[in-house]
Amino acid sequence: MAANTQTGMVLVSHVPEIVAGISKLIRQVAPDINLTTAGGTSDGDIGTDATHILQAIDDNHADELMVFYDLGSAKMNLDLVTDMTDKTLHRYDVAFVEGAYTAAALLQAGDSRTEIEKQLAPLKIK
């Protein structure tokens, strides 16, 4: 089955190296999915900001995005950008690495977002 490229993924972390590492891991199982990241702030500090997150959303080729994040202030910034984009965002309050990896592997396998969400349900922690 062909990869689900209609749905993309965005990873948001307070640390650029974290999203870089998770992206590298994901690319091993899901090389064909639309994946963008926002690690750290726009000026390279630790943290998150709406501008950097919005750029990752805009850079993603998909119009519907599954968004995974690490900590609470990333969630707050994601809430801010929801109204700043025409893309449909689905935020997941799941274990960051496990959730993103699971979703990516299933997108690569061609699964729908609905099917993926069933697999993510047990990973909910936030």
mmCIF file of N, CA, C and O in Angstrom, residues 29-66:
data_model
loop_
_atom_site.group_PDB
_atom_site.id
_atom_site.type_symbol
_atom_site.label_atom_id
_atom_site.label_comp_id
_atom_site.label_asym_id
_atom_site.label_seq_id
_atom_site.Cartn_x
_atom_site.Cartn_y
_atom_site.Cartn_z
ATOM 1 N N VAL A 29 11.547 4.498 9.155
ATOM 2 C CA VAL A 29 10.347 3.695 8.893
ATOM 3 C C VAL A 29 9.349 4.392 7.980
ATOM 4 O O VAL A 29 8.434 3.748 7.467
ATOM 5 N N ALA A 30 9.517 5.707 7.799
ATOM 6 C CA ALA A 30 8.527 6.467 7.031
ATOM 7 C C ALA A 30 9.207 7.517 6.152
ATOM 8 O O ALA A 30 9.037 8.721 6.360
ATOM 9 N N PRO A 31 9.947 7.089 5.154
ATOM 10 C CA PRO A 31 10.685 8.051 4.334
ATOM 11 C C PRO A 31 9.798 8.896 3.406
ATOM 12 O O PRO A 31 10.250 9.938 2.933
ATOM 13 N N ASP A 32 8.558 8.482 3.188
ATOM 14 C CA ASP A 32 7.724 9.154 2.186
ATOM 15 C C ASP A 32 6.687 10.124 2.747
ATOM 16 O O ASP A 32 5.992 10.789 1.979
ATOM 17 N N ILE A 33 6.567 10.221 4.057
ATOM 18 C CA ILE A 33 5.529 11.080 4.621
ATOM 19 C C ILE A 33 5.986 12.543 4.642
ATOM 20 O O ILE A 33 7.172 12.840 4.594
ATOM 21 N N ASN A 34 5.015 13.447 4.716
ATOM 22 C CA ASN A 34 5.297 14.875 4.846
ATOM 23 C C ASN A 34 5.564 15.167 6.320
ATOM 24 O O ASN A 34 4.658 15.084 7.141
ATOM 25 N N LEU A 35 6.813 15.485 6.650
ATOM 26 C CA LEU A 35 7.224 15.701 8.029
ATOM 27 C C LEU A 35 8.000 17.002 8.135
ATOM 28 O O LEU A 35 8.963 17.212 7.400
ATOM 29 N N THR A 36 7.569 17.880 9.041
ATOM 30 C CA THR A 36 8.297 19.111 9.331
ATOM 31 C C THR A 36 8.419 19.244 10.839
ATOM 32 O O THR A 36 7.681 18.609 11.599
ATOM 33 N N THR A 37 9.373 20.093 11.259
ATOM 34 C CA THR A 37 9.640 20.214 12.691
ATOM 35 C C THR A 37 9.830 21.664 13.106
ATOM 36 O O THR A 37 10.213 22.516 12.308
ATOM 37 N N ALA A 38 9.563 21.890 14.395
ATOM 38 C CA ALA A 38 9.883 23.161 15.039
ATOM 39 C C ALA A 38 10.573 22.801 16.347
ATOM 40 O O ALA A 38 9.928 22.383 17.308
ATOM 41 N N GLY A 39 11.876 22.934 16.356
ATOM 42 C CA GLY A 39 12.656 22.636 17.552
ATOM 43 C C GLY A 39 13.264 23.904 18.106
ATOM 44 O O GLY A 39 13.976 24.612 17.404
ATOM 45 N N GLY A 40 12.966 24.205 19.357
ATOM 46 C CA GLY A 40 13.473 25.432 19.964
ATOM 47 C C GLY A 40 12.699 26.643 19.470
ATOM 48 O O GLY A 40 11.666 26.534 18.824
ATOM 49 N N THR A 41 13.230 27.812 19.793
ATOM 50 C CA THR A 41 12.594 29.064 19.391
ATOM 51 C C THR A 41 13.131 29.526 18.044
ATOM 52 O O THR A 41 14.104 28.986 17.538
ATOM 53 N N SER A 42 12.525 30.558 17.506
ATOM 54 C CA SER A 42 12.952 31.100 16.211
ATOM 55 C C SER A 42 14.394 31.583 16.236
ATOM 56 O O SER A 42 15.083 31.558 15.219
ATOM 57 N N ASP A 43 14.858 32.030 17.404
ATOM 58 C CA ASP A 43 16.242 32.520 17.499
ATOM 59 C C ASP A 43 17.207 31.471 18.052
ATOM 60 O O ASP A 43 18.320 31.781 18.434
ATOM 61 N N GLY A 44 16.768 30.205 18.092
ATOM 62 C CA GLY A 44 17.668 29.113 18.446
ATOM 63 C C GLY A 44 17.768 28.791 19.921
ATOM 64 O O GLY A 44 18.549 27.923 20.310
ATOM 65 N N ASP A 45 16.992 29.463 20.759
ATOM 66 C CA ASP A 45 17.017 29.162 22.186
ATOM 67 C C ASP A 45 16.147 27.951 22.499
ATOM 68 O O ASP A 45 15.341 27.509 21.677
ATOM 69 N N ILE A 46 16.289 27.452 23.716
ATOM 70 C CA ILE A 46 15.432 26.372 24.185
ATOM 71 C C ILE A 46 14.070 26.966 24.519
ATOM 72 O O ILE A 46 13.974 28.015 25.153
ATOM 73 N N GLY A 47 13.039 26.318 24.071
ATOM 74 C CA GLY A 47 11.670 26.781 24.271
ATOM 75 C C GLY A 47 10.906 26.614 22.976
ATOM 76 O O GLY A 47 11.367 25.961 22.040
ATOM 77 N N THR A 48 9.720 27.190 22.926
ATOM 78 C CA THR A 48 8.930 27.165 21.701
ATOM 79 C C THR A 48 8.334 28.546 21.481
ATOM 80 O O THR A 48 8.196 29.320 22.423
ATOM 81 N N ASP A 49 8.036 28.850 20.239
ATOM 82 C CA ASP A 49 7.296 30.085 19.962
ATOM 83 C C ASP A 49 6.386 29.866 18.761
ATOM 84 O O ASP A 49 6.644 29.033 17.901
ATOM 85 N N ALA A 50 5.308 30.628 18.761
ATOM 86 C CA ALA A 50 4.275 30.458 17.743
ATOM 87 C C ALA A 50 4.810 30.679 16.333
ATOM 88 O O ALA A 50 4.422 29.969 15.393
ATOM 89 N N THR A 51 5.697 31.628 16.154
ATOM 90 C CA THR A 51 6.239 31.931 14.820
ATOM 91 C C THR A 51 6.975 30.728 14.240
ATOM 92 O O THR A 51 6.788 30.379 13.070
ATOM 93 N N HIS A 52 7.796 30.105 15.050
ATOM 94 C CA HIS A 52 8.574 28.943 14.600
ATOM 95 C C HIS A 52 7.652 27.758 14.289
ATOM 96 O O HIS A 52 7.837 27.053 13.287
ATOM 97 N N ILE A 53 6.659 27.557 15.128
ATOM 98 C CA ILE A 53 5.710 26.466 14.912
ATOM 99 C C ILE A 53 4.893 26.717 13.640
ATOM 100 O O ILE A 53 4.704 25.816 12.821
ATOM 101 N N LEU A 54 4.436 27.952 13.462
ATOM 102 C CA LEU A 54 3.658 28.287 12.265
ATOM 103 C C LEU A 54 4.485 28.069 10.997
ATOM 104 O O LEU A 54 3.957 27.587 9.987
ATOM 105 N N GLN A 55 5.767 28.353 11.049
ATOM 106 C CA GLN A 55 6.634 28.121 9.893
ATOM 107 C C GLN A 55 6.696 26.634 9.550
ATOM 108 O O GLN A 55 6.625 26.253 8.377
ATOM 109 N N ALA A 56 6.809 25.788 10.567
ATOM 110 C CA ALA A 56 6.830 24.336 10.326
ATOM 111 C C ALA A 56 5.514 23.861 9.719
ATOM 112 O O ALA A 56 5.507 22.997 8.838
ATOM 113 N N ILE A 57 4.416 24.444 10.170
ATOM 114 C CA ILE A 57 3.105 24.097 9.617
ATOM 115 C C ILE A 57 3.019 24.544 8.158
ATOM 116 O O ILE A 57 2.610 23.785 7.281
ATOM 117 N N ASP A 58 3.426 25.783 7.894
ATOM 118 C CA ASP A 58 3.378 26.308 6.527
ATOM 119 C C ASP A 58 4.297 25.550 5.577
ATOM 120 O O ASP A 58 3.985 25.389 4.402
ATOM 121 N N ASP A 59 5.436 25.073 6.087
ATOM 122 C CA ASP A 59 6.409 24.358 5.262
ATOM 123 C C ASP A 59 5.953 22.946 4.894
ATOM 124 O O ASP A 59 6.489 22.342 3.968
ATOM 125 N N ASN A 60 4.986 22.419 5.609
ATOM 126 C CA ASN A 60 4.511 21.069 5.347
ATOM 127 C C ASN A 60 3.588 21.097 4.130
ATOM 128 O O ASN A 60 2.718 21.956 4.026
ATOM 129 N N HIS A 61 3.767 20.173 3.222
ATOM 130 C CA HIS A 61 3.008 20.139 1.967
ATOM 131 C C HIS A 61 1.574 19.648 2.131
ATOM 132 O O HIS A 61 0.745 19.863 1.248
ATOM 133 N N ALA A 62 1.278 18.986 3.232
ATOM 134 C CA ALA A 62 -0.073 18.459 3.453
ATOM 135 C C ALA A 62 -0.984 19.552 4.024
ATOM 136 O O ALA A 62 -0.516 20.466 4.702
ATOM 137 N N ASP A 63 -2.266 19.435 3.752
ATOM 138 C CA ASP A 63 -3.248 20.386 4.283
ATOM 139 C C ASP A 63 -3.844 19.928 5.603
ATOM 140 O O ASP A 63 -4.459 20.709 6.317
ATOM 141 N N GLU A 64 -3.679 18.652 5.904
ATOM 142 C CA GLU A 64 -4.157 18.104 7.172
ATOM 143 C C GLU A 64 -2.937 17.559 7.914
ATOM 144 O O GLU A 64 -2.174 16.767 7.355
ATOM 145 N N LEU A 65 -2.753 18.006 9.155
ATOM 146 C CA LEU A 65 -1.520 17.687 9.873
ATOM 147 C C LEU A 65 -1.790 17.057 11.231
ATOM 148 O O LEU A 65 -2.628 17.536 11.997
ATOM 149 N N MET A 66 -1.044 16.010 11.500
ATOM 150 C CA MET A 66 -1.018 15.412 12.828
ATOM 151 C C MET A 66 0.159 16.057 13.555
ATOM 152 O O MET A 66 1.288 16.002 13.065
#
